[in-house]
Coordinates of C-alpha atoms in Angstrom, one line a residue:
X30 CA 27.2 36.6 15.9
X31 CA 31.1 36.5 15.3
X32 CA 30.7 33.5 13.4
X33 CA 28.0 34.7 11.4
X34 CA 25.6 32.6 12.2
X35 CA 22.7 35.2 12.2
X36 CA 20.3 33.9 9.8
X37 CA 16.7 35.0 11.7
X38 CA 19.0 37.0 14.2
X39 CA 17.6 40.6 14.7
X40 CA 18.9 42.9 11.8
X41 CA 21.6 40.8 10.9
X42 CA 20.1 38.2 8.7
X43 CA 21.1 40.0 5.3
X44 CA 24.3 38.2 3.3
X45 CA 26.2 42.1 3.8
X46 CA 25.3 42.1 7.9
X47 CA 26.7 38.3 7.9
X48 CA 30.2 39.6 6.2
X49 CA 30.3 42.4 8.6
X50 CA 29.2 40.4 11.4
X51 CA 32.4 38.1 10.5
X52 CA 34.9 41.2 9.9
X53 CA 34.3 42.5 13.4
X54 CA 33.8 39.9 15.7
X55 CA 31.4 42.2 18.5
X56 CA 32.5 41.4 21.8
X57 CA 29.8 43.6 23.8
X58 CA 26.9 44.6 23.3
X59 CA 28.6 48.7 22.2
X60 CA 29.7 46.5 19.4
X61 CA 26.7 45.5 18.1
X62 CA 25.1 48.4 18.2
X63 CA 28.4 49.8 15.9
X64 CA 27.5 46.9 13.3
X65 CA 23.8 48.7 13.0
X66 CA 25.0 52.0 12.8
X67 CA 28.0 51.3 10.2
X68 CA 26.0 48.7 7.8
X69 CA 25.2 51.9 5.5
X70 CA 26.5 53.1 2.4
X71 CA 27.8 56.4 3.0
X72 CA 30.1 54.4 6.3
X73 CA 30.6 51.4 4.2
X74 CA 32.1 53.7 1.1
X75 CA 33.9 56.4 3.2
X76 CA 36.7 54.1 4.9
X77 CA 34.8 54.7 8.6
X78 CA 33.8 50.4 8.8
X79 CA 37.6 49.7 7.7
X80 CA 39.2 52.2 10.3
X81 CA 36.5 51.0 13.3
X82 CA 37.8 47.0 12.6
X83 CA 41.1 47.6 12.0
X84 CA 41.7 49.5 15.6
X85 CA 38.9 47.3 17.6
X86 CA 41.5 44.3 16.6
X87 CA 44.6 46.4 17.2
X88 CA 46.0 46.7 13.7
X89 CA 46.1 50.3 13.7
X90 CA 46.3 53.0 16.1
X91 CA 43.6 54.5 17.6
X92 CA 44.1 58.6 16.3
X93 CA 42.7 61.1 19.0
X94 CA 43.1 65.2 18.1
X95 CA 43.1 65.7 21.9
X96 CA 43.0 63.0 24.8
X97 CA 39.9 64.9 26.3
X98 CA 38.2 62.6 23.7
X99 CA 38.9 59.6 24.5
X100 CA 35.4 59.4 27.1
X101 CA 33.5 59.9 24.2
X102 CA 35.2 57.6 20.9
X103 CA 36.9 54.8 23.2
X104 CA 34.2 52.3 22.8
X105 CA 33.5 53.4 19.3
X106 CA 37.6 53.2 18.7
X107 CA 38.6 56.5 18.4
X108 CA 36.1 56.5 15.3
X109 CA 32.9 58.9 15.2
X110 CA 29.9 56.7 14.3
X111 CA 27.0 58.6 16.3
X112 CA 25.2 61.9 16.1
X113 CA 25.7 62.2 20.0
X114 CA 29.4 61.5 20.0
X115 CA 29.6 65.1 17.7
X116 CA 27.4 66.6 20.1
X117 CA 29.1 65.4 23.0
X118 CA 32.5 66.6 21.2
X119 CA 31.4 70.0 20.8
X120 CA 30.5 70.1 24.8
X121 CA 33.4 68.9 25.6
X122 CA 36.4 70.9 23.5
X123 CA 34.1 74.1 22.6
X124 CA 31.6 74.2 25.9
X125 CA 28.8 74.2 23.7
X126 CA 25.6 74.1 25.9
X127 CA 23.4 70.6 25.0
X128 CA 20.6 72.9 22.8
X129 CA 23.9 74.8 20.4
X130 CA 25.4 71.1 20.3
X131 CA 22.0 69.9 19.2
X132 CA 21.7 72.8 16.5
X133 CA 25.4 71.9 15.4
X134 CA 24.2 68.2 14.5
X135 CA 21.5 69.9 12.7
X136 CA 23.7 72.0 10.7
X137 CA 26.4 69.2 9.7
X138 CA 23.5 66.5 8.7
X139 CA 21.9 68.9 6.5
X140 CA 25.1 70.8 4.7
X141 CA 24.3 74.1 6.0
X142 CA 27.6 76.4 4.3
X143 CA 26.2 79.3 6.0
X144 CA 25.5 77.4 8.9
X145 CA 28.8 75.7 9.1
X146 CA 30.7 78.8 8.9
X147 CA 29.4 80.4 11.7
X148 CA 29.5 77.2 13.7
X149 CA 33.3 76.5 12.6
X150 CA 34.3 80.2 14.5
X151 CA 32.5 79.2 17.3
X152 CA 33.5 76.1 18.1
X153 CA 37.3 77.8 17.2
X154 CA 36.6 80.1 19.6
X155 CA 35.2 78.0 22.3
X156 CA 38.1 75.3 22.0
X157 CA 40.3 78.3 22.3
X158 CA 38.6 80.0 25.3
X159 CA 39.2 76.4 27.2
X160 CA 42.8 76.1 26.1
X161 CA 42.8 74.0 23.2
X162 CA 45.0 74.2 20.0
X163 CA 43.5 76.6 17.7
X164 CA 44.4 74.7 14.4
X165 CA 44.0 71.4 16.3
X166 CA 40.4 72.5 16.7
X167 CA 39.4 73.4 13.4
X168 CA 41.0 70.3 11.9
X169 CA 38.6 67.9 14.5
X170 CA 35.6 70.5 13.3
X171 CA 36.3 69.6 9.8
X172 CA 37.0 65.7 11.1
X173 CA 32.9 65.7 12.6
X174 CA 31.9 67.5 9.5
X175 CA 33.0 65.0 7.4
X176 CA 31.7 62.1 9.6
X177 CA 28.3 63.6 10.9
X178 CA 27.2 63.2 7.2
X179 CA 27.1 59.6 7.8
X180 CA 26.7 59.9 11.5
X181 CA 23.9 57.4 13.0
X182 CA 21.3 57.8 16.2
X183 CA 22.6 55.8 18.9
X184 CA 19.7 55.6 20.8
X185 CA 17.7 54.2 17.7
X186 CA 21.3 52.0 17.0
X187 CA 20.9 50.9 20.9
X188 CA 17.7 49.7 20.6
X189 CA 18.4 47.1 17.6
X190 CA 21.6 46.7 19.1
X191 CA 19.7 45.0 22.1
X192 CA 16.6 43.4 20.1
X193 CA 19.5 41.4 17.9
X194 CA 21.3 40.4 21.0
X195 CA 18.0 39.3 22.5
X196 CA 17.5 37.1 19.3
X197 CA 20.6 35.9 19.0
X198 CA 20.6 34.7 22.6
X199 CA 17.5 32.7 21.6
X200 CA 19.2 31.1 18.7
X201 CA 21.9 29.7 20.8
X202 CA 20.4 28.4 23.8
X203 CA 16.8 27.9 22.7
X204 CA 17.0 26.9 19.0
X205 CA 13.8 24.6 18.4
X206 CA 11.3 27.2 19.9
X207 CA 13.7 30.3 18.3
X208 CA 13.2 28.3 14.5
X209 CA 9.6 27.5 15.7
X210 CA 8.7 31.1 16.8
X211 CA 10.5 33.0 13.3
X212 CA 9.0 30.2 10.9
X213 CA 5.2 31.2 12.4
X214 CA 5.9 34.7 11.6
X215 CA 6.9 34.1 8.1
X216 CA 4.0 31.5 7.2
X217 CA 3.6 32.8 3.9
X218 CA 6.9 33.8 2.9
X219 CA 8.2 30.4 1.1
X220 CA 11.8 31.4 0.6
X221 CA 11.9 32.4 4.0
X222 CA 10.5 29.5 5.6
X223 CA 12.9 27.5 2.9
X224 CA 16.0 29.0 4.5
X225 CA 15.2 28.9 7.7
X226 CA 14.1 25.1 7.9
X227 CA 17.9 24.6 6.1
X228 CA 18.9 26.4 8.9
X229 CA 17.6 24.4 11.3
X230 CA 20.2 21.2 9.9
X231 CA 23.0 23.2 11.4
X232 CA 21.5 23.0 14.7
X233 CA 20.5 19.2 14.5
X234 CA 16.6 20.1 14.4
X235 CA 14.4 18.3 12.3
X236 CA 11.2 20.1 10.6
X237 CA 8.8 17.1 10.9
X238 CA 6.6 16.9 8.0
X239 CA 2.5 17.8 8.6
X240 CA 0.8 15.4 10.9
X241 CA -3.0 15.7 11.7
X242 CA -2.1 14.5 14.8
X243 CA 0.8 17.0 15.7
X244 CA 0.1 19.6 13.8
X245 CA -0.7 23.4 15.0
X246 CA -1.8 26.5 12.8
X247 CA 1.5 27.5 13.6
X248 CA 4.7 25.8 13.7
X249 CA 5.5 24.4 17.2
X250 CA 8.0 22.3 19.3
X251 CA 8.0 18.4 19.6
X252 CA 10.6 17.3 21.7
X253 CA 13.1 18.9 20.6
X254 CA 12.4 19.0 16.9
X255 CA 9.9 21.4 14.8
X256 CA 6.0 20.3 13.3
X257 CA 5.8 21.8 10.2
X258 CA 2.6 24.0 10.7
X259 CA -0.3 23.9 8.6
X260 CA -0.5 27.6 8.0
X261 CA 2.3 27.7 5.8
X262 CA 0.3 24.9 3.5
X263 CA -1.0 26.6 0.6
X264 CA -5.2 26.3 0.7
X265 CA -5.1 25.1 4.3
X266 CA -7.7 27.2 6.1
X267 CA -7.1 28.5 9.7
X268 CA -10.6 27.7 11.0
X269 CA -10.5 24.0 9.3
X270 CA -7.3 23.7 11.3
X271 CA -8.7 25.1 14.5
X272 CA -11.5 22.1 13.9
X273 CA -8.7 19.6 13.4
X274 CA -6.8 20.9 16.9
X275 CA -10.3 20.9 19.0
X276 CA -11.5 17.4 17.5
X277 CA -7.9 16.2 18.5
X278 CA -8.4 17.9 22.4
X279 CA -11.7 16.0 22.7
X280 CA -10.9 12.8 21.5

């Protein structure tokens, strides 16, 4: 993933993902769950992607208001990318109780002024009560107001996060039935299948061309090279195919 080489990979096949991919080098599996969450525009414009690369490969300093957040931001680098890390933050500095923290991600996400007022003298108050810096408090408010408009789900950002590992695990170690399994699902995409058959060169695999006597419906695995399957031949029918496999079983 480092390297870029995500063609087919879970999420990370676009040209942008690859870039980003390159630019921050995940190490963990936190990581790539950061790459989902931060490919956006409102992340990519505000700074956020530049700041969360920049301290993951220590050329700037990771910037904490109080050190009581460090549990929450370190394996996000000190950088608020998720909707729970806000709602965690308000637990932590302000005591809010999980259902106010909940209504306070609410509030930022959708602009509330009204709302935000109200919320920015209680979680004043509430940093205050549990000995925190008043000013400190309301400048790390403003900090997760500004960052919970772009602020992502984790648990949605978890769940690619582990799907593209998954995929990309597959592409390293088990590349002929990887190509064989993403070129079946794309049988009649044509620029699809095109790029990743030119793929397939960087990992030594030849696509065989159609054989009558190899040939599946699908593209599948001989030895460790790809036949090109027959359901990615324009005005090949499935069943004359499934006539072609059984007549080759029999005989």
């Amino acid at each position: 993933i480092s390297r870029g080489e995500t063609i087919g990979v879970f999420q990370l096949e676009s040209s942008g993902m690859i870039d980003l991919c390159k630019r921050i080098m995940p190490g963990t599996l936190e990581d790539i769950t950061a790459i989902n969450a931060l490919y956006r525009p409102g992340p990519l414009e505000s700074g956020m992607v530049d700041d969360f690369i920049e301290i993951k490969h220590g050329r700037k300093e990771m910037g904490l208001v109080f050190e009581e957040l460090l549990p929450i931001l370190k394996d996000t680098y000190g950088v608020i990318v998720y909707q729970e890390q806000v709602m965690n933050i308000a637990r932590i500095i302000a005591g809010y109780s999980l259902g106010q923290a909940d209504m306070l991600r609410r509030a930022m996400g959708k602009k509330k002024v009204s709302e935000m007022d109200r919320h920015r003298e209680i979680f004043r108050q509430g940093a205050r009560e549990n000995g925190f810096d008043d000013q400190k408090a309301v400048d790390l408010f403003e900090l997760m107001a500004n960052f919970a408009a772009y602020g992502f789900n984790k648990s949605h950002a978890v769940a690619y996060g582990l799907i593209a590992y998954q995929t990309a695990f597959l592409k390293k170690y088990y590349p002929a039935a990887f190509f064989a399994g993403i070129l079946s699902t794309e049988l009649n995409n044509t620029d699809k299948v095109t790029s990743y058959i030119n793929d397939c060169t960087n990992y030594g695999i030849k696509v065989l061309a159609p054989d009558v006597n190899e040939s599946l419906w699908l593209f599948n695995v001989v030895g460790n090279n790809i036949r090109f399957g027959m359901g990615a031949i324009k005005n090949v029918g499935e069943a004359a195919v499934e006539e072609m496999v059984q007549e080759r079983e029999e005989n």
